[in-house]
Amino acid sequence: MTVSQTEYIKQDAATRVQVLSEALPYIQQFIGRTIVVKYGGAAMKDSNLKDKVIRDIVFLSCVGLRPILVHGGGPEINSWLDKLGIEAQFKNGLRVTDAPTMDVVEMVLVGRVNKEIVALINQAGGSAVGLCGKDGNLIKARPQGDEGIGFVGEVNNVNIKILETLVNNGYIPVVSSVAADETGQPYNINADTVAGEIAAALGAEKLILLTDTRGILKDYKDPSTLIPKVDIQEARELIAMDVVSGGMIPKVNCCVRSLAQGVKAAHIIDGRIPHSLLLEIFTDVGIGTMIVGSHLQMSG
Ligand SMILES: NC(=[NH2+])NCCC[C@H](N)C(=O)O
């Protein structure tokens, strides 16, 4: 081998190993810690992306982190309502959930979507357990309160016992965003909210929202203006200044609420980018927007 060939092999090896080596401090830092991931959007619709999310979740669990997946239902609910001849209705972006619609939401979310994710994780070598808010009294719901919206709920309280039992024993909990109130009446709850409240109740290391945007953008039309890191106060200011707008407002608010309750970091990342979870968690620069609880955590 010539000197230049040896040099080339060395350099190639250095770039290839860089990313693996960069992961070590994060594996050490996050081992044994709970990471709550809200799974939704494109990453749930596209089967290629779906496989990658599932592999990433199994990866996290394999290296000793404790992932918990929370999911919504989206398109599959509409297609089943359609098959059953029930018209899907929305009011201010919320699904109008009358009793027949709630039946379908529960059947599809808990019966189909949840079990599909569980099966995929298990096929990939993980050990997943599917639950909804009813299981082990995980979540008590209350009505969201808007007139004419039906059984749309909010999280009244979270009982983390069942989740702790599962993650302590190496299981990956997969939670669908349906829960009952005191009387047993089921409600459909926003999955971001469920993820945020679970993360808060567990004092999780991270809340990660998989979305269909790059993260918080300075100019919402320009993906190159991604804001990589802010603290909770700056995140509030970005909302007040209208930099954060539209559908991003409830997402950022959800992050802010969970941080205020003790979650260490909240991340809004792009589920359309393959392996965005691994890129965010195990590299220095990440891939989306990271929101931290206070200025002290801004370095690093
Ligand atoms: N969007 C960002 N700036 N991400 C940085 C992530 C840093 C590190 N991997 C973590 O998860 O804590």
Coordinates of C-alpha atoms and ligand atoms in Angstrom, one line a residue:
M1 CA 0.0 0.0 0.0
T2 CA 1.2 3.5 -0.8
V3 CA 1.4 6.2 1.9
S4 CA -1.6 8.0 0.3
Q5 CA -3.7 4.8 0.4
T6 CA -3.0 4.3 4.1
E7 CA -3.8 7.9 4.7
Y8 CA -7.1 7.5 2.8
I9 CA -8.1 4.4 4.8
K10 CA -7.3 6.2 8.1
Q11 CA -9.4 9.3 7.2
D12 CA -12.3 7.2 6.0
A13 CA -12.3 5.2 9.2
A14 CA -12.1 8.4 11.2
T15 CA -15.3 9.9 9.6
R16 CA -17.1 6.6 9.8
V17 CA -16.4 6.0 13.5
Q18 CA -17.0 9.7 14.5
V19 CA -20.7 9.4 14.9
L20 CA -20.5 6.2 16.9
S21 CA -17.9 7.6 19.2
E22 CA -19.9 10.9 19.6
A23 CA -22.7 8.7 21.0
L24 CA -20.8 7.5 24.1
P25 CA -21.2 10.4 26.4
Y26 CA -25.0 10.5 25.7
I27 CA -25.4 6.8 26.2
Q28 CA -23.6 7.3 29.6
Q29 CA -25.7 10.3 30.5
F30 CA -29.1 8.9 29.5
I31 CA -28.7 5.3 30.6
G32 CA -31.6 4.3 32.9
R33 CA -33.4 7.5 32.0
T34 CA -36.9 7.7 30.7
I35 CA -37.5 9.2 27.2
V36 CA -41.1 9.9 26.3
V37 CA -41.6 10.0 22.5
K38 CA -44.8 11.2 20.9
Y39 CA -45.1 9.3 17.7
G40 CA -47.3 10.8 14.9
G41 CA -47.4 12.5 11.5
A42 CA -45.5 11.3 8.5
A43 CA -43.3 9.0 10.5
M44 CA -46.5 7.0 11.2
K45 CA -47.9 7.0 7.7
D46 CA -44.9 6.1 5.6
S47 CA -43.9 2.5 6.2
N48 CA -40.2 3.2 5.5
L49 CA -40.0 5.9 8.1
K50 CA -42.2 3.8 10.5
D51 CA -39.6 0.9 10.3
K52 CA -36.8 3.4 11.2
V53 CA -38.7 4.9 14.2
I54 CA -39.4 1.3 15.5
R55 CA -35.7 0.4 15.1
D56 CA -34.6 3.6 16.9
I57 CA -36.9 2.8 19.8
V58 CA -35.5 -0.7 20.1
F59 CA -32.0 0.8 19.8
L60 CA -32.7 3.2 22.7
S61 CA -34.0 0.3 24.8
C62 CA -31.1 -1.9 23.9
V63 CA -28.5 0.6 25.1
G64 CA -30.2 1.0 28.4
L65 CA -32.5 4.0 27.9
R66 CA -36.2 3.7 28.9
P67 CA -38.3 4.8 25.9
I68 CA -42.1 5.2 26.3
L69 CA -44.1 5.7 23.1
V70 CA -47.3 7.7 22.9
H71 CA -49.3 7.7 19.7
G72 CA -52.3 9.2 18.0
G73 CA -54.3 7.7 15.2
G74 CA -54.8 10.2 12.4
P75 CA -55.7 8.8 9.0
E76 CA -56.7 5.3 10.1
I77 CA -59.5 6.7 12.3
N78 CA -60.9 8.6 9.3
S79 CA -60.7 5.6 7.0
W80 CA -62.7 3.5 9.5
L81 CA -65.3 6.2 10.1
D82 CA -65.7 6.3 6.4
K83 CA -66.0 2.5 6.1
L84 CA -68.7 2.6 8.8
G85 CA -70.5 5.5 7.2
I86 CA -69.9 8.0 10.0
E87 CA -69.0 11.5 8.9
A88 CA -65.7 12.9 10.3
Q89 CA -66.3 16.4 11.7
F90 CA -63.8 18.9 13.0
K91 CA -64.3 22.1 15.1
N92 CA -61.3 24.4 15.7
G93 CA -59.0 21.6 14.6
L94 CA -60.5 19.2 17.2
R95 CA -62.4 16.1 16.2
V96 CA -66.1 16.3 17.1
T97 CA -66.4 13.1 19.1
D98 CA -69.9 11.9 19.6
A99 CA -70.6 8.5 21.1
P100 CA -70.5 6.5 17.8
T101 CA -67.3 8.3 16.8
M102 CA -65.7 7.7 20.2
D103 CA -66.4 3.9 19.8
V104 CA -64.5 4.0 16.5
V105 CA -61.7 6.1 17.9
E106 CA -61.2 3.6 20.7
M107 CA -61.5 0.5 18.5
V108 CA -59.0 1.9 16.0
L109 CA -56.5 3.5 18.3
V110 CA -56.4 0.9 21.0
G111 CA -57.3 -2.2 19.0
R112 CA -55.4 -1.6 15.7
V113 CA -52.9 1.2 15.7
N114 CA -51.5 0.4 19.2
K115 CA -51.2 -3.4 18.5
E116 CA -49.6 -2.8 15.2
I117 CA -46.9 -0.7 16.8
V118 CA -46.4 -3.3 19.6
A119 CA -46.1 -6.1 17.0
L120 CA -43.5 -4.1 15.0
I121 CA -41.4 -3.3 18.0
N122 CA -41.5 -7.0 19.1
Q123 CA -40.5 -8.1 15.5
A124 CA -37.6 -5.7 15.7
G125 CA -36.4 -7.5 18.9
G126 CA -37.8 -5.3 21.6
S127 CA -40.5 -6.2 24.1
A128 CA -43.4 -3.8 23.9
V129 CA -46.6 -3.7 25.9
G130 CA -49.6 -1.8 24.6
L131 CA -51.9 0.2 26.9
C132 CA -54.3 3.1 26.9
G133 CA -55.1 5.5 29.7
K134 CA -57.5 2.9 31.3
D135 CA -54.8 0.3 31.9
G136 CA -53.5 0.2 35.4
N137 CA -55.4 3.5 36.0
L138 CA -52.7 5.2 34.0
I139 CA -54.7 8.3 33.1
K140 CA -58.0 9.8 34.4
A141 CA -59.7 12.0 31.9
R142 CA -62.0 14.9 32.2
P143 CA -64.0 16.7 29.5
Q144 CA -62.1 19.3 27.6
G145 CA -65.1 21.5 28.0
D146 CA -65.8 23.1 24.6
E147 CA -69.4 23.3 23.6
G148 CA -70.5 20.6 21.1
I149 CA -67.2 18.9 20.9
G150 CA -68.3 15.6 22.5
F151 CA -65.9 13.2 24.2
V152 CA -62.7 15.2 23.7
G153 CA -60.8 15.0 27.0
E154 CA -58.0 16.5 29.0
V155 CA -55.6 14.7 31.3
N156 CA -57.0 15.0 34.9
N157 CA -54.2 13.0 36.5
V158 CA -51.6 10.4 35.7
N159 CA -50.7 7.4 37.8
I160 CA -47.2 6.3 36.8
K161 CA -47.1 3.0 38.7
I162 CA -47.9 0.8 35.7
L163 CA -45.3 2.6 33.5
E164 CA -42.6 2.3 36.2
T165 CA -43.3 -1.4 36.6
L166 CA -43.0 -1.9 32.9
V167 CA -39.8 0.1 32.2
N168 CA -38.1 -1.3 35.3
N169 CA -38.6 -4.7 33.8
G170 CA -37.3 -3.8 30.4
Y171 CA -40.6 -3.4 28.6
I172 CA -41.3 -0.7 26.1
P173 CA -44.8 0.8 26.9
V174 CA -46.8 1.9 23.9
V175 CA -49.6 4.2 25.0
S176 CA -52.7 5.2 23.0
S177 CA -54.3 8.5 23.9
V178 CA -57.7 7.2 25.1
A179 CA -58.7 7.4 28.8
A180 CA -61.8 7.2 30.9
D181 CA -63.3 9.6 33.5
E182 CA -64.4 8.6 37.0
T183 CA -67.6 7.0 35.5
G184 CA -65.8 4.9 33.0
Q185 CA -66.8 7.1 30.0
P186 CA -63.9 7.1 27.5
Y187 CA -62.5 10.3 26.0
N188 CA -60.2 11.0 23.1
I189 CA -57.2 13.1 24.2
N190 CA -54.6 14.9 22.2
A191 CA -51.5 12.7 22.0
D192 CA -49.0 15.5 22.5
T193 CA -50.8 16.4 25.7
V194 CA -50.8 12.8 26.9
A195 CA -47.0 12.5 26.1
G196 CA -46.3 15.8 27.9
E197 CA -48.3 14.9 31.0
I198 CA -46.7 11.4 31.2
A199 CA -43.2 12.9 30.9
A200 CA -44.0 15.4 33.6
A201 CA -45.5 12.8 36.0
L202 CA -42.4 10.6 35.5
G203 CA -39.9 13.4 35.8
A204 CA -38.6 12.2 32.5
E205 CA -35.2 13.0 31.1
K206 CA -36.7 14.0 27.7
L207 CA -40.0 14.6 26.0
I208 CA -39.6 14.2 22.2
L209 CA -42.3 15.3 19.8
L210 CA -41.9 13.7 16.3
T211 CA -43.6 16.2 14.0
D212 CA -43.8 17.1 10.3
T213 CA -41.6 20.2 10.7
R214 CA -37.9 20.8 11.2
G215 CA -38.5 22.3 14.7
I216 CA -39.0 25.9 15.7
L217 CA -38.1 28.2 12.8
K218 CA -37.3 31.9 12.9
D219 CA -39.1 32.2 9.6
Y220 CA -41.8 29.5 9.4
K221 CA -41.5 29.4 5.6
D222 CA -37.7 28.8 5.6
P223 CA -36.5 25.5 7.0
S224 CA -32.9 26.8 7.1
T225 CA -33.8 29.2 9.9
L226 CA -34.1 26.4 12.5
I227 CA -33.6 27.5 16.1
P228 CA -31.5 24.6 17.5
K229 CA -31.8 25.4 21.2
V230 CA -33.8 27.7 23.5
D231 CA -34.6 27.8 27.2
I232 CA -38.1 27.8 28.6
Q233 CA -38.2 31.6 28.9
E234 CA -37.1 32.2 25.3
A235 CA -39.7 29.6 24.1
R236 CA -42.4 31.6 25.9
E237 CA -41.1 34.8 24.3
L238 CA -41.1 33.2 20.8
I239 CA -44.8 32.5 21.3
A240 CA -45.5 36.0 22.6
M241 CA -43.6 37.5 19.6
D242 CA -45.6 35.4 17.1
V243 CA -42.4 33.7 15.9
V244 CA -44.1 30.5 16.9
S245 CA -47.5 30.4 15.3
G246 CA -50.3 28.1 14.1
G247 CA -50.1 24.4 14.9
M248 CA -46.7 24.9 16.5
I249 CA -48.1 26.9 19.4
P250 CA -49.8 24.0 21.2
K251 CA -46.7 21.9 20.6
V252 CA -44.3 24.5 22.2
N253 CA -46.8 25.0 25.0
C254 CA -46.9 21.3 25.7
C255 CA -43.1 21.3 25.9
V256 CA -43.0 24.3 28.2
R257 CA -45.6 22.8 30.5
S258 CA -43.6 19.6 30.9
L259 CA -40.4 21.5 31.5
A260 CA -42.0 23.6 34.1
Q261 CA -43.0 20.4 35.9
G262 CA -39.4 19.1 35.9
V263 CA -38.8 17.3 32.6
K264 CA -35.1 18.0 31.8
A265 CA -35.4 18.7 28.0
A266 CA -38.1 18.8 25.4
H267 CA -37.3 18.3 21.7
I268 CA -39.4 19.1 18.6
I269 CA -37.9 17.1 15.8
D270 CA -38.7 16.2 12.2
G271 CA -40.2 12.7 11.8
R272 CA -39.8 13.0 8.1
I273 CA -36.0 12.7 8.4
P274 CA -35.0 9.0 8.7
H275 CA -33.6 8.1 12.2
S276 CA -34.2 11.7 13.5
L277 CA -34.5 10.2 17.0
L278 CA -31.0 8.8 17.0
L279 CA -29.6 11.9 15.4
E280 CA -31.2 14.1 18.1
I281 CA -30.3 12.0 21.1
F282 CA -26.8 10.8 20.3
T283 CA -25.2 13.6 18.4
D284 CA -23.9 17.0 19.7
V285 CA -25.8 19.2 17.3
G286 CA -29.0 17.1 17.1
I287 CA -31.5 17.6 14.3
G288 CA -34.4 19.7 15.6
T289 CA -35.1 22.2 18.4
M290 CA -34.2 21.4 21.9
I291 CA -35.9 23.3 24.7
V292 CA -34.3 23.2 28.1
G293 CA -35.6 24.1 31.6
S294 CA -33.2 26.9 32.4
H295 CA -30.2 28.8 31.3
L296 CA -27.9 26.6 33.3
Q297 CA -28.5 23.8 30.9
M298 CA -27.9 25.9 27.8
S299 CA -24.2 24.9 27.5
G300 CA -23.5 21.6 26.0
Ligands
LIG1 N1 -31.5 20.4 18.8 C1 -30.4 20.3 19.5 N2 -29.6 21.3 19.7 N3 -30.1 19.1 20.0 C2 -28.9 18.8 20.8 C3 -29.0 17.5 21.4 C4 -27.9 17.2 22.3 C5 -27.9 15.8 22.9 N4 -27.8 14.8 21.9 C6 -29.1 15.6 23.8 O1 -30.0 14.9 23.4 O2 -29.2 16.1 24.9

